[in-house]
Tab-separated table of C-alpha atoms in Angstrom:
chain	number	residue	atom	x	y	z
D	1	UNK	CA	0.097	-0.026	0.006
D	2	UNK	CA	1.454	3.158	-0.698
D	3	UNK	CA	-1.378	5.461	-1.224
D	4	UNK	CA	-4.673	6.224	1.591
D	5	UNK	CA	-7.163	8.386	1.604
D	6	UNK	CA	-9.074	9.683	4.959
D	7	UNK	CA	-12.903	11.016	3.718
D	8	UNK	CA	-14.231	12.394	0.802
D	9	UNK	CA	-12.491	15.535	-0.075
D	10	UNK	CA	-14.927	18.121	-2.063
D	11	UNK	CA	-14.070	18.284	-6.315
D	12	UNK	CA	-12.226	21.027	-6.140
D	13	UNK	CA	-9.579	18.893	-4.624
D	14	UNK	CA	-7.606	16.246	-6.861
D	15	UNK	CA	-7.628	12.982	-5.143
D	16	UNK	CA	-4.690	10.804	-5.578
D	17	UNK	CA	-5.406	7.751	-8.101
D	18	UNK	CA	-5.927	4.339	-6.739
D	19	UNK	CA	-5.598	5.493	-3.129
D	20	UNK	CA	-7.350	3.017	-0.312
D	21	UNK	CA	-10.030	5.008	1.495
D	22	UNK	CA	-9.180	4.750	5.493
D	23	UNK	CA	-12.330	6.701	6.790
D	24	UNK	CA	-14.683	5.080	9.622
D	25	UNK	CA	-17.521	6.582	7.608
D	26	UNK	CA	-17.493	4.449	4.717
D	27	UNK	CA	-18.336	1.020	4.710
D	28	UNK	CA	-15.712	-1.284	3.719
D	29	UNK	CA	-13.124	0.825	3.976
D	30	UNK	CA	-9.549	-0.109	5.234
D	31	UNK	CA	-8.878	1.092	8.939
D	32	UNK	CA	-6.713	3.724	9.637
D	33	UNK	CA	-5.544	1.906	13.186
D	34	UNK	CA	-4.264	-1.460	11.596
D	35	UNK	CA	-1.953	0.111	8.895
D	36	UNK	CA	1.687	-0.797	10.006
D	37	UNK	CA	4.124	2.213	10.737
D	38	UNK	CA	5.884	3.715	8.090
D	39	UNK	CA	3.998	2.064	5.296
D	40	UNK	CA	2.707	4.305	3.593
D	41	UNK	CA	4.073	6.538	1.069
D	42	UNK	CA	1.557	9.173	-0.069
D	43	UNK	CA	-1.514	10.492	2.821
D	44	UNK	CA	-4.497	12.403	2.065
D	45	UNK	CA	-6.464	13.303	5.139
D	46	UNK	CA	-10.023	15.328	4.830
D	47	UNK	CA	-9.852	16.068	8.777
D	48	UNK	CA	-12.897	15.878	10.945
D	49	UNK	CA	-14.147	18.580	12.477
D	50	UNK	CA	-13.814	17.608	16.520
D	51	UNK	CA	-10.239	18.675	17.617
D	52	UNK	CA	-9.509	14.814	19.778
D	53	UNK	CA	-10.632	13.057	16.431
D	54	UNK	CA	-8.977	15.447	14.361
D	55	UNK	CA	-5.487	14.795	16.278
D	56	UNK	CA	-5.808	11.238	16.149
D	57	UNK	CA	-6.520	10.679	13.276
D	58	UNK	CA	-3.347	13.168	12.081
D	59	UNK	CA	-1.511	10.935	14.322
D	60	UNK	CA	-2.595	7.980	12.982
D	61	UNK	CA	-1.443	9.008	9.050
D	62	UNK	CA	1.944	10.397	10.803
D	63	UNK	CA	2.846	6.945	12.258
D	64	UNK	CA	2.155	5.231	9.162
D	65	UNK	CA	3.870	7.259	7.021
D	66	UNK	CA	7.419	6.460	5.635
D	67	UNK	CA	10.046	9.035	6.629
D	68	UNK	CA	9.925	11.253	3.870
D	69	UNK	CA	6.546	10.080	2.973
D	70	UNK	CA	3.787	12.861	1.747
D	71	UNK	CA	1.376	14.016	4.429
D	72	UNK	CA	-1.743	16.236	2.349
D	73	UNK	CA	-3.740	17.664	5.143
D	74	UNK	CA	-6.757	20.310	4.969
D	75	UNK	CA	-9.937	20.732	6.606
D	76	UNK	CA	-12.832	23.686	6.044
D	77	UNK	CA	-12.107	26.913	7.624
D	78	UNK	CA	-15.120	26.954	9.979
D	79	UNK	CA	-14.566	22.777	10.908
D	80	UNK	CA	-11.007	22.744	11.852
D	81	UNK	CA	-9.324	23.791	9.488
D	82	UNK	CA	-8.052	27.446	10.548
D	83	UNK	CA	-6.441	24.981	14.167
D	84	UNK	CA	-5.136	22.842	11.411
D	85	UNK	CA	-1.250	24.925	11.297
D	86	UNK	CA	-1.194	25.169	15.039
D	87	UNK	CA	-1.923	21.073	15.675
D	88	UNK	CA	0.961	20.453	12.914
D	89	UNK	CA	3.009	22.677	14.788
D	90	UNK	CA	2.309	20.328	18.123
D	91	UNK	CA	3.615	17.869	16.621
D	92	UNK	CA	7.099	19.328	15.588
D	93	UNK	CA	6.131	19.528	11.703
D	94	UNK	CA	7.363	21.991	9.122
D	95	UNK	CA	4.587	22.360	6.308
D	96	UNK	CA	3.385	24.537	3.908
D	97	UNK	CA	-0.217	26.379	3.891
D	98	UNK	CA	-2.206	27.515	1.022
D	99	UNK	CA	-6.194	28.458	0.866
D	100	UNK	CA	-8.581	27.567	-1.524
D	101	UNK	CA	-12.383	26.960	-1.406
D	102	UNK	CA	-13.172	27.608	2.131
D	103	UNK	CA	-10.648	25.104	3.119
D	104	UNK	CA	-7.281	25.114	4.459
D	105	UNK	CA	-4.502	22.557	3.348
D	106	UNK	CA	-1.189	21.804	4.738
D	107	UNK	CA	1.013	19.819	3.060
D	108	UNK	CA	4.466	18.253	4.494
D	109	UNK	CA	6.986	15.633	4.248
D	110	UNK	CA	6.712	13.529	7.571
D	111	UNK	CA	10.231	13.733	9.520
D	112	UNK	CA	12.256	11.166	11.266
D	113	UNK	CA	11.267	12.299	14.502
D	114	UNK	CA	7.581	13.571	15.225
D	115	UNK	CA	6.094	14.365	18.783
D	116	UNK	CA	3.337	13.300	20.500
D	117	UNK	CA	2.309	10.713	18.471
D	118	UNK	CA	1.143	7.773	20.985
D	119	UNK	CA	-0.332	9.979	23.396
D	120	UNK	CA	-2.214	11.602	20.509
D	121	UNK	CA	-3.541	7.960	19.752
D	122	UNK	CA	-4.224	7.428	22.772
D	123	UNK	CA	-6.516	10.574	23.460
D	124	UNK	CA	-8.610	9.518	20.408
D	125	UNK	CA	-8.991	5.598	21.165
D	126	UNK	CA	-11.636	3.764	22.290
D	127	UNK	CA	-12.047	3.884	25.847
D	128	UNK	CA	-14.410	2.960	28.613
D	129	UNK	CA	-15.774	6.511	29.669
D	130	UNK	CA	-16.002	7.373	33.062
D	131	UNK	CA	-18.965	8.394	34.682
D	132	UNK	CA	-21.084	6.659	31.073
D	133	UNK	CA	-19.835	3.131	32.006
D	134	UNK	CA	-19.569	2.616	28.795
D	135	UNK	CA	-17.012	2.056	26.028
D	136	UNK	CA	-17.103	4.568	22.996
D	137	UNK	CA	-14.613	6.668	21.269
D	138	UNK	CA	-14.663	10.320	20.314
D	139	UNK	CA	-15.975	10.863	16.771
D	140	UNK	CA	-18.692	8.441	17.193
D	141	UNK	CA	-22.335	10.072	18.068
D	142	UNK	CA	-22.721	11.674	21.502
D	143	UNK	CA	-19.993	9.750	21.925
D	144	UNK	CA	-19.503	10.589	25.952
D	145	UNK	CA	-23.015	11.127	26.846
D	146	UNK	CA	-26.808	9.393	26.134
D	147	UNK	CA	-28.105	12.322	24.017
D	148	UNK	CA	-31.109	13.458	24.983
D	149	UNK	CA	-33.372	12.035	22.118
D	150	UNK	CA	-32.419	8.423	22.972
D	151	UNK	CA	-33.469	8.636	26.618
D	152	UNK	CA	-36.704	9.880	26.411
D	153	UNK	CA	-37.258	6.754	23.727
D	154	UNK	CA	-35.892	4.782	26.123
D	155	UNK	CA	-37.685	6.129	28.974
D	156	UNK	CA	-41.354	5.498	27.030
D	157	UNK	CA	-40.288	2.444	24.959
D	158	UNK	CA	-42.708	-0.626	25.828
D	159	UNK	CA	-41.345	-4.006	26.096
D	160	UNK	CA	-40.354	-5.288	22.704
D	161	UNK	CA	-40.863	-8.738	20.914
D	162	UNK	CA	-40.022	-10.765	18.199
D	163	UNK	CA	-37.106	-9.689	15.738
D	164	UNK	CA	-36.284	-6.122	15.377
D	165	UNK	CA	-33.559	-3.757	14.799
D	166	UNK	CA	-31.814	-0.708	15.750
D	167	UNK	CA	-30.652	1.512	12.891
D	168	UNK	CA	-28.112	4.615	13.475
D	169	UNK	CA	-27.008	2.793	16.815
D	170	UNK	CA	-24.122	4.654	18.005
D	171	UNK	CA	-22.289	3.005	20.555
D	172	UNK	CA	-25.175	1.081	21.861
D	173	UNK	CA	-27.344	2.868	24.650
D	174	UNK	CA	-30.683	2.560	23.073
D	175	UNK	CA	-30.350	-1.214	22.204
D	176	UNK	CA	-29.041	-2.383	25.725
D	177	UNK	CA	-32.267	-0.956	26.822
D	178	UNK	CA	-34.541	-2.992	23.980
D	179	UNK	CA	-32.573	-6.111	24.806
D	180	UNK	CA	-33.921	-6.337	28.378
D	181	UNK	CA	-37.061	-7.604	27.206
D	182	UNK	CA	-37.081	-11.346	27.199
D	183	UNK	CA	-39.956	-10.852	24.154
D	184	UNK	CA	-36.780	-10.275	22.136
D	185	UNK	CA	-35.349	-12.525	19.765
D	186	UNK	CA	-32.951	-10.972	17.811
D	187	UNK	CA	-32.032	-7.381	17.438
D	188	UNK	CA	-29.872	-6.057	14.064
D	189	UNK	CA	-27.230	-2.880	15.847
D	190	UNK	CA	-26.626	-0.989	12.053
D	191	UNK	CA	-24.327	2.356	11.832
D	192	UNK	CA	-22.326	3.744	9.475
D	193	UNK	CA	-19.523	4.442	11.734
D	194	UNK	CA	-16.845	1.445	12.562
D	195	UNK	CA	-16.281	2.940	15.456
D	196	UNK	CA	-19.542	2.913	16.609
D	197	UNK	CA	-19.890	-0.763	16.089
D	198	UNK	CA	-16.569	-1.252	17.523
D	199	UNK	CA	-18.318	0.221	20.857
D	200	UNK	CA	-21.675	-1.123	20.633
D	201	UNK	CA	-19.118	-4.946	20.241
D	202	UNK	CA	-17.950	-3.855	23.743
D	203	UNK	CA	-21.197	-2.317	25.570
D	204	UNK	CA	-24.000	-4.966	23.759
D	205	UNK	CA	-23.068	-8.594	25.395
D	206	UNK	CA	-26.105	-10.552	23.907
D	207	UNK	CA	-26.221	-13.670	22.036
D	208	UNK	CA	-29.560	-12.173	20.557
D	209	UNK	CA	-27.618	-8.671	18.731
D	210	UNK	CA	-25.794	-8.998	15.609
D	211	UNK	CA	-23.776	-6.003	14.496
D	212	UNK	CA	-23.650	-4.308	10.948
D	213	UNK	CA	-21.240	-1.729	9.862
D	214	UNK	CA	-23.603	-0.059	6.610
D	215	UNK	CA	-25.216	2.598	5.766
D	216	UNK	CA	-28.783	2.299	6.667
D	217	UNK	CA	-29.911	4.392	3.556
D	218	UNK	CA	-28.874	1.319	1.490
D	219	UNK	CA	-29.459	-2.165	3.581
D	220	UNK	CA	-31.596	-4.321	2.058
D	221	UNK	CA	-34.960	-4.896	2.886
D	222	UNK	CA	-36.973	-7.945	3.313
D	223	UNK	CA	-39.919	-6.862	5.224
D	224	UNK	CA	-39.461	-9.277	7.514
D	225	UNK	CA	-38.545	-7.416	11.215
D	226	UNK	CA	-40.947	-7.018	13.809
D	227	UNK	CA	-39.855	-3.485	15.458
D	228	UNK	CA	-37.616	-0.958	14.296
D	229	UNK	CA	-36.043	1.749	16.750
D	230	UNK	CA	-34.156	4.398	15.498
D	231	UNK	CA	-32.650	8.001	16.408
D	232	UNK	CA	-31.862	8.878	13.230
D	233	UNK	CA	-29.007	11.299	12.243
D	234	UNK	CA	-29.771	14.647	10.360
D	235	UNK	CA	-25.993	16.022	9.782
D	236	UNK	CA	-24.161	15.203	6.723
D	237	UNK	CA	-20.488	15.897	7.275
D	238	UNK	CA	-21.031	18.833	9.663
D	239	UNK	CA	-24.175	20.717	7.106
D	240	UNK	CA	-27.782	19.641	8.630
D	241	UNK	CA	-29.236	17.467	6.236
D	242	UNK	CA	-33.103	16.386	7.059
D	243	UNK	CA	-33.163	13.969	3.745
D	244	UNK	CA	-30.851	11.850	6.156
D	245	UNK	CA	-34.229	11.183	8.827
D	246	UNK	CA	-36.160	10.864	5.969
D	247	UNK	CA	-34.675	8.049	4.279
D	248	UNK	CA	-34.273	6.464	7.326
D	249	UNK	CA	-37.960	6.649	8.067
D	250	UNK	CA	-38.511	5.221	4.426
D	251	UNK	CA	-35.844	2.273	5.475
D	252	UNK	CA	-37.479	1.481	8.608
D	253	UNK	CA	-41.286	1.162	6.412
D	254	UNK	CA	-39.586	-1.013	4.178
D	255	UNK	CA	-37.356	-3.319	5.826
D	256	UNK	CA	-40.865	-3.770	8.907
D	257	UNK	CA	-43.353	-6.771	8.164
D	258	UNK	CA	-47.128	-5.509	7.722
D	259	UNK	CA	-48.161	-4.547	11.537
D	260	UNK	CA	-44.647	-3.531	12.815
D	261	UNK	CA	-43.858	-0.895	14.382
D	262	UNK	CA	-41.020	1.693	14.244
D	263	UNK	CA	-40.218	3.796	17.311
D	264	UNK	CA	-38.663	7.229	15.621
D	265	UNK	CA	-36.803	9.933	17.582
D	266	UNK	CA	-37.115	13.396	15.559
D	267	UNK	CA	-35.606	16.753	16.990
D	268	UNK	CA	-39.067	19.201	17.334
D	269	UNK	CA	-37.564	21.549	14.489
D	270	UNK	CA	-37.722	18.506	11.733
D	271	UNK	CA	-40.723	17.810	9.573
D	272	UNK	CA	-41.154	14.029	9.931
D	273	UNK	CA	-44.906	13.770	9.720
D	274	UNK	CA	-45.420	13.805	6.469
D	275	UNK	CA	-42.953	11.217	5.715
D	276	UNK	CA	-44.167	8.558	8.578
D	277	UNK	CA	-47.625	9.149	7.413
D	278	UNK	CA	-46.432	8.412	4.309
D	279	UNK	CA	-45.199	5.414	5.212
D	280	UNK	CA	-46.973	3.991	7.348
D	281	UNK	CA	-50.733	2.961	8.131
D	282	UNK	CA	-51.237	4.405	11.672
D	283	UNK	CA	-48.470	7.440	13.481
D	284	UNK	CA	-48.585	8.418	17.294
D	285	UNK	CA	-46.630	10.979	19.003
D	286	UNK	CA	-45.709	9.323	22.146
D	287	UNK	CA	-43.949	12.157	23.925
D	288	UNK	CA	-42.903	16.202	22.593
D	289	UNK	CA	-40.705	17.422	25.110
D	290	UNK	CA	-36.843	18.913	25.922
D	291	UNK	CA	-36.837	19.931	21.859
D	292	UNK	CA	-37.564	16.161	21.124
D	293	UNK	CA	-40.523	14.010	19.883
D	294	UNK	CA	-41.319	10.173	20.040
D	295	UNK	CA	-43.611	8.763	16.978
D	296	UNK	CA	-44.373	5.202	17.157
D	297	UNK	CA	-45.417	4.446	13.673
D	298	UNK	CA	-47.129	1.361	12.562
D	299	UNK	CA	-47.037	-0.144	9.280
């Protein structure tokens, strides 16, 4: 392996030909964590927005690069790009910085000595989060807390039965609640983030659970599930995209059998009612508090 890519840079930036994708948000990609030290000649990193996650990603790329290997890292100015130079300097690196298409870009050759790599990897790695008492990792949705929407759904969720799925399972908080019911025979935990699935495997140690690193929007739907629970995402690449939740709703309807039930979380400002009413036979708003709505939708 000579060239790696992390993420999907905008079309304004040329991606190296034949680069191996390493983003945990692209199912099927190679894990950056698994690359051997000094095994890569070139790395292009579309840096993530979170500071700890970004430094972790940079450190992994620097570890994988051979001495003299080219690191090309870029990020939107308002999502970490303005801090790239400072962060690279903290690794003891010299680089050339440019600006283009509302992004900052830094290019450098990896020196023999890089400072702080092990520390940045340790801070961004999978861990048991104090107070949460669950395994998680920076970059995973609501990685160090229970999201309020998930907590509200867990509060009103009845004991479920049969086969089901948790679409966008995160580190598995909601799935753990679902599996408290002895009537549940199997539960598919699905998330687009490899790190979330890795954490969920540690947190949900139940023989009825299965784990899928996949984009919910592209799942095959057999129409055979009894229930679905979901707190759908509504951000894509840091920007709000209401179509994500709408796609989750349509996919949930496709995956359920007739009479099956979906339990869906929605931020109050998101217009999911029309999509729910179009996809399901009967829709009921079960809760509306703290900026979140919970819907029960029967196919």
